[in-house]
């Protein structure tokens, strides 16, 4: 006989509907203006002190992310050039791709012309020392220019560069800039037994969705194929290539992982309940919880972090268990009656909600906006899931037939046969697992490097590494930010810092910054004074030694035409500065950027020490800062969770009394073993592992509560609830272990191991002696 | 800079002898060390007399070049993977000080490609034109492809038989140098002096 829902049940369900409508209304109202903050860098605290540095980091990042380049190699430069042209032709017209360049506009001579009238003031550090040493060194230098084969002196020729310093300055400059050299209107680099020419482009806008990404990737592939068809070897470098691979993988995985877990999940729920209405209901609490939570977070204002959506909705997954706990009344001996079932499990549900709110509410204590938002989201979401179970389920699940006798019997037998805590099998199993876990813990490493979160494509990384080795371009994202309103002071600070870096790592090219091209006025005037003192006697000595009348005055005229001081303004306005203008940021708070040279092995601490005592100078390491912040979030997550766990333990101790261990042991076993598995798998402990641990804490405690709170024949139902809950979560998250994205793999692995251990050990704490299905 | 790249070409092509212009790939010398003597004449614009110098050179394969002027005064330089060095006689042999530090990568790279006989490196730095020459000898004209280098050096001429005997180069401002080579000698090991000049 079908039971009719009571009036109260109907009213509550109606109330639930209203609540959801309101939440949907809020969502619809805020959705048009909603911007999800997906940049990881948005998690960084705002740099109140130096917004100009943050702006520079942002500009550099955008610049780096928008650039892409290909190196096209062949043993013959003509073939490489032809292949480069074939590739460039294919790049033109790709969506969002602009400024495709295979050929230089001026052959690189404009810069050469620009420096001519300033050339005598631009000296390499070695030449500065020689000039200061006096006329004798100048005479020697001139004799080298005159008597050595043109190139061995490093001079551009006696007429324009009698002392060879101009040629040597250019050489030093090129070392700092990288290995690319202009030749016949193209940029070339030699290496690996080939000559390589550069084709560069800028990506104006990144693809918006998967299909646009596929179009772009196919376009790049076709361009590479065209170059290879023309005989060239193609190396790619650029952020976008990695992004496209990640997008393709994510799409493929989302398909596979989504399908596998959906099929397994549905199959599992069907096997458990054999009622489609029950299967459908299982999903409602989490969906309703997420809706309510999103609305609440939107109402609270501020940016909505992607991290909140991902982490928050995962944590709300705990709410699935509330509904399951109610629905597993289908496994009770009596015919299913939701009101009676609710009365039986009410205490357990209350306890589960309170402990979860305590556990995740602790996230509010973290002084990090994103983490507090995750806390708010998960608490609201759990509340929504809980309300759904209490208000909607009695009405919506009324009239369901209890599970088929055979299914109930076989599950009851399984539950009965499961080894109990204290039995030999359980002890032996626990000791083995704990030993394995301890071994894993000993291998556990903490690493918050952002790059570890992304999937690596070996082929792409190999190409990128070869490009870097060939190009030798400085700039791995780290730099020195040199502030100060006075441009000359910034140039002087750069020079001091460059000298310090050179002293730390002699033999490397000089650090790249504007002062390399435009020395400070002070340095230029010092050089001019050096020439004024040393040149006349040196010129006279040369004239006498060579017996060439008029040589001295010619030398003086040559040098005089090259001693016009160079200003940053003139340099910035010239074509010579084009590739380097990003190193000089104007504005209210101007900033100069100095990049450590390619090949520098100095670590962050050494670089930070190098700029100590220089006013307005600071070392900036955006990736390092992001890793540090993720580490900070991870630590706060762990601390607040520990605090929450203590509070939860206290509440449980008070309510459960002696059987508290049945709730606590599975939880801690789950956390301990899952982190051990992380160590064994060689994956680092990071924020994502922390999220998974949070979920294990929430679910593990609930498993324990449900089992310990079940009384009078309700045990089979409780075991059924946690078994279905754990198995469905294993189906949903376990597949993530097979993801190629390390971040997802970490979540998947920690959750699978943790939930499985918490579930199986909670089963072992089921009360002994009670016979089910009798 | 690029001018240094030219050095590598000039010297290496010179010293390791182009047997035939079309078969640049056959020019590699089997020995680790090649020595010889040189005589250079430079005709400079605005100078009344040509500048003459002579001395000895050493090429260490895979390493670099040591160039020692003996007349009219003693002076030496060495170029290798770590920079351009001034080499002077000291009490304990040859000593070197940096003229220009840093990676001479492209220079040595070019030198090495020549030594291993990769025509590509030569072809990509210079346009090669084969010239008429008496029987048993050859003549090759090289024009720099690099726009900046071309402003300094307009053309190079290599001439030889079994080995390069003469290199002439014209600078863009009208200066001209001619170097003649002779007394080639090969060996497996550098002398201690030579090793010292290379910083070993």
PDB file of N, CA and C in Angstrom, chain A residues 154-238:
ATOM      1  N   UNK A 154      88.941  42.158 -32.058  1.00  0.00           N
ATOM      2  CA  UNK A 154      87.571  42.466 -31.652  1.00  0.00           C
ATOM      3  C   UNK A 154      87.135  43.833 -32.132  1.00  0.00           C
ATOM      4  N   UNK A 155      87.951  44.502 -32.914  1.00  0.00           N
ATOM      5  CA  UNK A 155      87.636  45.870 -33.335  1.00  0.00           C
ATOM      6  C   UNK A 155      86.774  45.888 -34.592  1.00  0.00           C
ATOM      7  N   UNK A 156      86.007  46.972 -34.727  1.00  0.00           N
ATOM      8  CA  UNK A 156      85.223  47.169 -35.948  1.00  0.00           C
ATOM      9  C   UNK A 156      86.085  47.732 -37.073  1.00  0.00           C
ATOM     10  N   UNK A 157      87.385  47.913 -36.825  1.00  0.00           N
ATOM     11  CA  UNK A 157      88.258  48.506 -37.836  1.00  0.00           C
ATOM     12  C   UNK A 157      88.901  49.763 -37.272  1.00  0.00           C
ATOM     13  N   UNK A 158      90.131  50.014 -37.666  1.00  0.00           N
ATOM     14  CA  UNK A 158      90.894  51.090 -37.052  1.00  0.00           C
ATOM     15  C   UNK A 158      90.246  52.451 -37.233  1.00  0.00           C
ATOM     16  N   UNK A 159      89.614  52.663 -38.374  1.00  0.00           N
ATOM     17  CA  UNK A 159      89.090  53.999 -38.657  1.00  0.00           C
ATOM     18  C   UNK A 159      87.978  54.399 -37.681  1.00  0.00           C
ATOM     19  N   UNK A 160      87.056  53.461 -37.385  1.00  0.00           N
ATOM     20  CA  UNK A 160      85.932  53.809 -36.510  1.00  0.00           C
ATOM     21  C   UNK A 160      86.136  53.337 -35.079  1.00  0.00           C
ATOM     22  N   UNK A 161      86.948  52.330 -34.893  1.00  0.00           N
ATOM     23  CA  UNK A 161      87.074  51.714 -33.566  1.00  0.00           C
ATOM     24  C   UNK A 161      88.544  51.408 -33.300  1.00  0.00           C
ATOM     25  N   UNK A 162      89.378  52.479 -33.213  1.00  0.00           N
ATOM     26  CA  UNK A 162      90.836  52.250 -33.165  1.00  0.00           C
ATOM     27  C   UNK A 162      91.283  51.434 -31.959  1.00  0.00           C
ATOM     28  N   UNK A 163      90.549  51.513 -30.858  1.00  0.00           N
ATOM     29  CA  UNK A 163      90.995  50.791 -29.655  1.00  0.00           C
ATOM     30  C   UNK A 163      90.201  49.493 -29.431  1.00  0.00           C
ATOM     31  N   UNK A 164      89.297  49.220 -30.344  1.00  0.00           N
ATOM     32  CA  UNK A 164      88.588  47.935 -30.301  1.00  0.00           C
ATOM     33  C   UNK A 164      87.498  47.846 -29.254  1.00  0.00           C
ATOM     34  N   UNK A 165      87.285  48.927 -28.501  1.00  0.00           N
ATOM     35  CA  UNK A 165      86.341  48.808 -27.371  1.00  0.00           C
ATOM     36  C   UNK A 165      84.901  48.691 -27.865  1.00  0.00           C
ATOM     37  N   UNK A 166      84.603  49.279 -29.025  1.00  0.00           N
ATOM     38  CA  UNK A 166      83.221  49.221 -29.521  1.00  0.00           C
ATOM     39  C   UNK A 166      82.847  47.784 -29.865  1.00  0.00           C
ATOM     40  N   UNK A 167      83.753  47.095 -30.560  1.00  0.00           N
ATOM     41  CA  UNK A 167      83.491  45.700 -30.918  1.00  0.00           C
ATOM     42  C   UNK A 167      83.300  44.850 -29.691  1.00  0.00           C
ATOM     43  N   UNK A 168      84.111  45.096 -28.658  1.00  0.00           N
ATOM     44  CA  UNK A 168      84.011  44.278 -27.440  1.00  0.00           C
ATOM     45  C   UNK A 168      82.724  44.602 -26.678  1.00  0.00           C
ATOM     46  N   UNK A 169      82.294  45.884 -26.702  1.00  0.00           N
ATOM     47  CA  UNK A 169      81.037  46.249 -26.028  1.00  0.00           C
ATOM     48  C   UNK A 169      79.857  45.527 -26.679  1.00  0.00           C
ATOM     49  N   UNK A 170      79.883  45.497 -28.015  1.00  0.00           N
ATOM     50  CA  UNK A 170      78.809  44.805 -28.727  1.00  0.00           C
ATOM     51  C   UNK A 170      78.783  43.327 -28.387  1.00  0.00           C
ATOM     52  N   UNK A 171      79.976  42.751 -28.292  1.00  0.00           N
ATOM     53  CA  UNK A 171      80.047  41.319 -27.981  1.00  0.00           C
ATOM     54  C   UNK A 171      79.443  41.047 -26.606  1.00  0.00           C
ATOM     55  N   UNK A 172      79.795  41.927 -25.627  1.00  0.00           N
ATOM     56  CA  UNK A 172      79.269  41.742 -24.273  1.00  0.00           C
ATOM     57  C   UNK A 172      77.749  41.878 -24.288  1.00  0.00           C
ATOM     58  N   UNK A 173      77.279  42.839 -25.062  1.00  0.00           N
ATOM     59  CA  UNK A 173      75.845  43.097 -25.178  1.00  0.00           C
ATOM     60  C   UNK A 173      75.124  41.858 -25.707  1.00  0.00           C
ATOM     61  N   UNK A 174      75.731  41.270 -26.736  1.00  0.00           N
ATOM     62  CA  UNK A 174      75.065  40.131 -27.356  1.00  0.00           C
ATOM     63  C   UNK A 174      75.016  38.939 -26.430  1.00  0.00           C
ATOM     64  N   UNK A 175      76.077  38.801 -25.608  1.00  0.00           N
ATOM     65  CA  UNK A 175      76.059  37.716 -24.639  1.00  0.00           C
ATOM     66  C   UNK A 175      74.900  37.880 -23.674  1.00  0.00           C
ATOM     67  N   UNK A 176      74.618  39.143 -23.299  1.00  0.00           N
ATOM     68  CA  UNK A 176      73.561  39.408 -22.320  1.00  0.00           C
ATOM     69  C   UNK A 176      72.183  39.182 -22.908  1.00  0.00           C
ATOM     70  N   UNK A 177      72.056  39.457 -24.201  1.00  0.00           N
ATOM     71  CA  UNK A 177      70.742  39.435 -24.828  1.00  0.00           C
ATOM     72  C   UNK A 177      70.321  38.019 -25.210  1.00  0.00           C
ATOM     73  N   UNK A 178      71.289  37.184 -25.541  1.00  0.00           N
ATOM     74  CA  UNK A 178      70.971  35.830 -25.977  1.00  0.00           C
ATOM     75  C   UNK A 178      71.779  35.481 -27.209  1.00  0.00           C
ATOM     76  N   UNK A 179      71.500  34.340 -27.771  1.00  0.00           N
ATOM     77  CA  UNK A 179      72.355  33.840 -28.848  1.00  0.00           C
ATOM     78  C   UNK A 179      71.849  34.192 -30.247  1.00  0.00           C
ATOM     79  N   UNK A 180      70.660  34.775 -30.338  1.00  0.00           N
ATOM     80  CA  UNK A 180      70.126  35.107 -31.668  1.00  0.00           C
ATOM     81  C   UNK A 180      70.942  36.222 -32.308  1.00  0.00           C
ATOM     82  N   UNK A 181      71.253  36.075 -33.598  1.00  0.00           N
ATOM     83  CA  UNK A 181      72.018  37.097 -34.312  1.00  0.00           C
ATOM     84  C   UNK A 181      71.310  37.428 -35.620  1.00  0.00           C
ATOM     85  N   UNK A 182      71.248  38.714 -35.970  1.00  0.00           N
ATOM     86  CA  UNK A 182      70.635  39.050 -37.259  1.00  0.00           C
ATOM     87  C   UNK A 182      71.587  38.716 -38.403  1.00  0.00           C
ATOM     88  N   UNK A 183      71.031  38.136 -39.450  1.00  0.00           N
ATOM     89  CA  UNK A 183      71.836  37.870 -40.634  1.00  0.00           C
ATOM     90  C   UNK A 183      70.880  37.782 -41.805  1.00  0.00           C
ATOM     91  N   UNK A 184      71.190  38.564 -42.812  1.00  0.00           N
ATOM     92  CA  UNK A 184      70.348  38.587 -44.009  1.00  0.00           C
ATOM     93  C   UNK A 184      68.868  38.685 -43.660  1.00  0.00           C
ATOM     94  N   UNK A 185      68.516  39.691 -42.865  1.00  0.00           N
ATOM     95  CA  UNK A 185      67.118  39.993 -42.563  1.00  0.00           C
ATOM     96  C   UNK A 185      66.377  38.928 -41.767  1.00  0.00           C
ATOM     97  N   UNK A 186      67.127  38.014 -41.162  1.00  0.00           N
ATOM     98  CA  UNK A 186      66.480  37.049 -40.277  1.00  0.00           C
ATOM     99  C   UNK A 186      67.287  36.943 -38.998  1.00  0.00           C
ATOM    100  N   UNK A 187      66.676  36.329 -37.981  1.00  0.00           N
ATOM    101  CA  UNK A 187      67.414  36.059 -36.751  1.00  0.00           C
ATOM    102  C   UNK A 187      67.852  34.602 -36.768  1.00  0.00           C
ATOM    103  N   UNK A 188      69.131  34.392 -36.436  1.00  0.00           N
ATOM    104  CA  UNK A 188      69.692  33.048 -36.512  1.00  0.00           C
ATOM    105  C   UNK A 188      70.355  32.655 -35.204  1.00  0.00           C
ATOM    106  N   UNK A 189      70.417  31.367 -34.980  1.00  0.00           N
ATOM    107  CA  UNK A 189      71.219  30.858 -33.890  1.00  0.00           C
ATOM    108  C   UNK A 189      71.798  29.532 -34.363  1.00  0.00           C
ATOM    109  N   UNK A 190      73.015  29.232 -33.913  1.00  0.00           N
ATOM    110  CA  UNK A 190      73.649  27.986 -34.329  1.00  0.00           C
ATOM    111  C   UNK A 190      73.695  27.011 -33.168  1.00  0.00           C
ATOM    112  N   UNK A 191      73.549  25.742 -33.476  1.00  0.00           N
ATOM    113  CA  UNK A 191      73.648  24.742 -32.418  1.00  0.00           C
ATOM    114  C   UNK A 191      73.138  23.403 -32.879  1.00  0.00           C
ATOM    115  N   UNK A 192      73.555  22.348 -32.182  1.00  0.00           N
ATOM    116  CA  UNK A 192      73.172  20.978 -32.509  1.00  0.00           C
ATOM    117  C   UNK A 192      73.532  20.635 -33.943  1.00  0.00           C
ATOM    118  N   UNK A 193      74.580  21.270 -34.472  1.00  0.00           N
ATOM    119  CA  UNK A 193      75.019  20.962 -35.827  1.00  0.00           C
ATOM    120  C   UNK A 193      74.136  21.526 -36.920  1.00  0.00           C
ATOM    121  N   UNK A 194      73.269  22.465 -36.520  1.00  0.00           N
ATOM    122  CA  UNK A 194      72.368  23.056 -37.509  1.00  0.00           C
ATOM    123  C   UNK A 194      72.354  24.571 -37.337  1.00  0.00           C
ATOM    124  N   UNK A 195      71.763  25.244 -38.310  1.00  0.00           N
ATOM    125  CA  UNK A 195      71.460  26.654 -38.116  1.00  0.00           C
ATOM    126  C   UNK A 195      69.945  26.759 -37.965  1.00  0.00           C
ATOM    127  N   UNK A 196      69.536  27.637 -37.065  1.00  0.00           N
ATOM    128  CA  UNK A 196      68.121  27.761 -36.740  1.00  0.00           C
ATOM    129  C   UNK A 196      67.693  29.200 -36.967  1.00  0.00           C
ATOM    130  N   UNK A 197      66.544  29.373 -37.558  1.00  0.00           N
ATOM    131  CA  UNK A 197      66.028  30.730 -37.700  1.00  0.00           C
ATOM    132  C   UNK A 197      64.714  30.834 -36.939  1.00  0.00           C
ATOM    133  N   UNK A 198      64.448  32.052 -36.497  1.00  0.00           N
ATOM    134  CA  UNK A 198      63.323  32.262 -35.588  1.00  0.00           C
ATOM    135  C   UNK A 198      62.086  32.754 -36.341  1.00  0.00           C
ATOM    136  N   UNK A 199      60.953  32.165 -36.015  1.00  0.00           N
ATOM    137  CA  UNK A 199      59.671  32.723 -36.460  1.00  0.00           C
ATOM    138  C   UNK A 199      58.892  33.020 -35.179  1.00  0.00           C
ATOM    139  N   UNK A 200      58.547  34.291 -34.989  1.00  0.00           N
ATOM    140  CA  UNK A 200      57.850  34.639 -33.755  1.00  0.00           C
ATOM    141  C   UNK A 200      56.466  35.162 -34.094  1.00  0.00           C
ATOM    142  N   UNK A 201      55.583  35.127 -33.117  1.00  0.00           N
ATOM    143  CA  UNK A 201      54.232  35.658 -33.300  1.00  0.00           C
ATOM    144  C   UNK A 201      53.686  36.026 -31.936  1.00  0.00           C
ATOM    145  N   UNK A 202      52.593  36.749 -31.945  1.00  0.00           N
ATOM    146  CA  UNK A 202      51.950  37.138 -30.696  1.00  0.00           C
ATOM    147  C   UNK A 202      50.520  36.629 -30.736  1.00  0.00           C
ATOM    148  N   UNK A 203      50.071  36.158 -29.603  1.00  0.00           N
ATOM    149  CA  UNK A 203      48.701  35.656 -29.521  1.00  0.00           C
ATOM    150  C   UNK A 203      47.855  36.754 -28.903  1.00  0.00           C
ATOM    151  N   UNK A 204      46.976  37.327 -29.697  1.00  0.00           N
ATOM    152  CA  UNK A 204      46.210  38.464 -29.203  1.00  0.00           C
ATOM    153  C   UNK A 204      45.155  38.007 -28.206  1.00  0.00           C
ATOM    154  N   UNK A 205      44.463  36.920 -28.533  1.00  0.00           N
ATOM    155  CA  UNK A 205      43.509  36.398 -27.560  1.00  0.00           C
ATOM    156  C   UNK A 205      43.600  34.885 -27.520  1.00  0.00           C
ATOM    157  N   UNK A 206      43.512  34.374 -26.298  1.00  0.00           N
ATOM    158  CA  UNK A 206      43.604  32.934 -26.142  1.00  0.00           C
ATOM    159  C   UNK A 206      42.265  32.306 -26.499  1.00  0.00           C
ATOM    160  N   UNK A 207      42.307  31.044 -26.955  1.00  0.00           N
ATOM    161  CA  UNK A 207      41.043  30.386 -27.325  1.00  0.00           C
ATOM    162  C   UNK A 207      40.093  30.324 -26.130  1.00  0.00           C
ATOM    163  N   UNK A 208      38.817  30.542 -26.418  1.00  0.00           N
ATOM    164  CA  UNK A 208      37.841  30.634 -25.331  1.00  0.00           C
ATOM    165  C   UNK A 208      37.305  29.285 -24.890  1.00  0.00           C
ATOM    166  N   UNK A 209      37.280  28.336 -25.801  1.00  0.00           N
ATOM    167  CA  UNK A 209      36.714  27.039 -25.414  1.00  0.00           C
ATOM    168  C   UNK A 209      37.502  25.910 -26.072  1.00  0.00           C
ATOM    169  N   UNK A 210      37.093  24.692 -25.766  1.00  0.00           N
ATOM    170  CA  UNK A 210      37.804  23.527 -26.259  1.00  0.00           C
ATOM    171  C   UNK A 210      37.867  23.489 -27.780  1.00  0.00           C
ATOM    172  N   UNK A 211      36.756  23.838 -28.433  1.00  0.00           N
ATOM    173  CA  UNK A 211      36.760  23.696 -29.896  1.00  0.00           C
ATOM    174  C   UNK A 211      37.678  24.739 -30.522  1.00  0.00           C
ATOM    175  N   UNK A 212      37.694  25.956 -29.945  1.00  0.00           N
ATOM    176  CA  UNK A 212      38.613  26.977 -30.463  1.00  0.00           C
ATOM    177  C   UNK A 212      40.055  26.542 -30.236  1.00  0.00           C
ATOM    178  N   UNK A 213      40.313  25.891 -29.093  1.00  0.00           N
ATOM    179  CA  UNK A 213      41.665  25.404 -28.796  1.00  0.00           C
ATOM    180  C   UNK A 213      42.082  24.342 -29.808  1.00  0.00           C
ATOM    181  N   UNK A 214      41.114  23.473 -30.172  1.00  0.00           N
ATOM    182  CA  UNK A 214      41.451  22.435 -31.149  1.00  0.00           C
ATOM    183  C   UNK A 214      41.774  23.038 -32.512  1.00  0.00           C
ATOM    184  N   UNK A 215      41.014  24.070 -32.892  1.00  0.00           N
ATOM    185  CA  UNK A 215      41.258  24.744 -34.174  1.00  0.00           C
ATOM    186  C   UNK A 215      42.663  25.333 -34.190  1.00  0.00           C
ATOM    187  N   UNK A 216      43.022  26.019 -33.089  1.00  0.00           N
ATOM    188  CA  UNK A 216      44.330  26.656 -33.016  1.00  0.00           C
ATOM    189  C   UNK A 216      45.440  25.600 -33.025  1.00  0.00           C
ATOM    190  N   UNK A 217      45.229  24.530 -32.256  1.00  0.00           N
ATOM    191  CA  UNK A 217      46.254  23.486 -32.193  1.00  0.00           C
ATOM    192  C   UNK A 217      46.450  22.844 -33.565  1.00  0.00           C
ATOM    193  N   UNK A 218      45.333  22.599 -34.247  1.00  0.00           N
ATOM    194  CA  UNK A 218      45.431  22.024 -35.597  1.00  0.00           C
ATOM    195  C   UNK A 218      46.176  22.985 -36.517  1.00  0.00           C
ATOM    196  N   UNK A 219      45.931  24.298 -36.344  1.00  0.00           N
ATOM    197  CA  UNK A 219      46.618  25.311 -37.152  1.00  0.00           C
ATOM    198  C   UNK A 219      48.117  25.279 -36.911  1.00  0.00           C
ATOM    199  N   UNK A 220      48.514  25.208 -35.635  1.00  0.00           N
ATOM    200  CA  UNK A 220      49.944  25.150 -35.318  1.00  0.00           C
ATOM    201  C   UNK A 220      50.558  23.868 -35.865  1.00  0.00           C
ATOM    202  N   UNK A 221      49.817  22.761 -35.748  1.00  0.00           N
ATOM    203  CA  UNK A 221      50.325  21.490 -36.258  1.00  0.00           C
ATOM    204  C   UNK A 221      50.540  21.564 -37.768  1.00  0.00           C
ATOM    205  N   UNK A 222      49.579  22.190 -38.464  1.00  0.00           N
ATOM    206  CA  UNK A 222      49.693  22.311 -39.923  1.00  0.00           C
ATOM    207  C   UNK A 222      50.895  23.172 -40.282  1.00  0.00           C
ATOM    208  N   UNK A 223      51.124  24.248 -39.496  1.00  0.00           N
ATOM    209  CA  UNK A 223      52.264  25.134 -39.764  1.00  0.00           C
ATOM    210  C   UNK A 223      53.568  24.354 -39.584  1.00  0.00           C
ATOM    211  N   UNK A 224      53.646  23.575 -38.487  1.00  0.00           N
ATOM    212  CA  UNK A 224      54.843  22.774 -38.254  1.00  0.00           C
ATOM    213  C   UNK A 224      55.053  21.755 -39.361  1.00  0.00           C
ATOM    214  N   UNK A 225      53.948  21.152 -39.801  1.00  0.00           N
ATOM    215  CA  UNK A 225      54.048  20.150 -40.868  1.00  0.00           C
ATOM    216  C   UNK A 225      54.548  20.783 -42.161  1.00  0.00           C
ATOM    217  N   UNK A 226      54.111  22.017 -42.416  1.00  0.00           N
ATOM    218  CA  UNK A 226      54.551  22.706 -43.640  1.00  0.00           C
ATOM    219  C   UNK A 226      56.059  22.936 -43.598  1.00  0.00           C
ATOM    220  N   UNK A 227      56.558  23.326 -42.414  1.00  0.00           N
ATOM    221  CA  UNK A 227      58.001  23.565 -42.292  1.00  0.00           C
ATOM    222  C   UNK A 227      58.772  22.261 -42.433  1.00  0.00           C
ATOM    223  N   UNK A 228      58.222  21.189 -41.861  1.00  0.00           N
ATOM    224  CA  UNK A 228      58.907  19.901 -41.960  1.00  0.00           C
ATOM    225  C   UNK A 228      58.890  19.384 -43.392  1.00  0.00           C
ATOM    226  N   UNK A 229      57.763  19.643 -44.074  1.00  0.00           N
ATOM    227  CA  UNK A 229      57.681  19.229 -45.488  1.00  0.00           C
ATOM    228  C   UNK A 229      58.746  19.943 -46.306  1.00  0.00           C
ATOM    229  N   UNK A 230      59.088  21.176 -45.887  1.00  0.00           N
ATOM    230  CA  UNK A 230      60.122  21.927 -46.603  1.00  0.00           C
ATOM    231  C   UNK A 230      61.512  21.530 -46.119  1.00  0.00           C
ATOM    232  N   UNK A 231      61.589  20.504 -45.260  1.00  0.00           N
ATOM    233  CA  UNK A 231      62.892  19.975 -44.852  1.00  0.00           C
ATOM    234  C   UNK A 231      63.386  20.464 -43.516  1.00  0.00           C
ATOM    235  N   UNK A 232      62.667  21.397 -42.882  1.00  0.00           N
ATOM    236  CA  UNK A 232      63.158  21.966 -41.632  1.00  0.00           C
ATOM    237  C   UNK A 232      62.771  21.138 -40.421  1.00  0.00           C
ATOM    238  N   UNK A 233      63.573  21.259 -39.357  1.00  0.00           N
ATOM    239  CA  UNK A 233      63.186  20.689 -38.073  1.00  0.00           C
ATOM    240  C   UNK A 233      62.538  21.816 -37.276  1.00  0.00           C
ATOM    241  N   UNK A 234      61.473  21.505 -36.552  1.00  0.00           N
ATOM    242  CA  UNK A 234      60.712  22.560 -35.891  1.00  0.00           C
ATOM    243  C   UNK A 234      60.731  22.365 -34.375  1.00  0.00           C
ATOM    244  N   UNK A 235      61.096  23.424 -33.657  1.00  0.00           N
ATOM    245  CA  UNK A 235      61.011  23.423 -32.196  1.00  0.00           C
ATOM    246  C   UNK A 235      60.038  24.514 -31.783  1.00  0.00           C
ATOM    247  N   UNK A 236      59.157  24.186 -30.827  1.00  0.00           N
ATOM    248  CA  UNK A 236      58.168  25.168 -30.396  1.00  0.00           C
ATOM    249  C   UNK A 236      58.490  25.661 -28.997  1.00  0.00           C
ATOM    250  N   UNK A 237      58.254  26.922 -28.757  1.00  0.00           N
ATOM    251  CA  UNK A 237      58.346  27.440 -27.399  1.00  0.00           C
ATOM    252  C   UNK A 237      57.271  28.484 -27.189  1.00  0.00           C
ATOM    253  N   UNK A 238      56.596  28.407 -26.062  1.00  0.00           N
ATOM    254  CA  UNK A 238      55.530  29.366 -25.783  1.00  0.00           C
ATOM    255  C   UNK A 238      54.504  28.755 -24.860  1.00  0.00           C
TER     256      UNK A 238
END
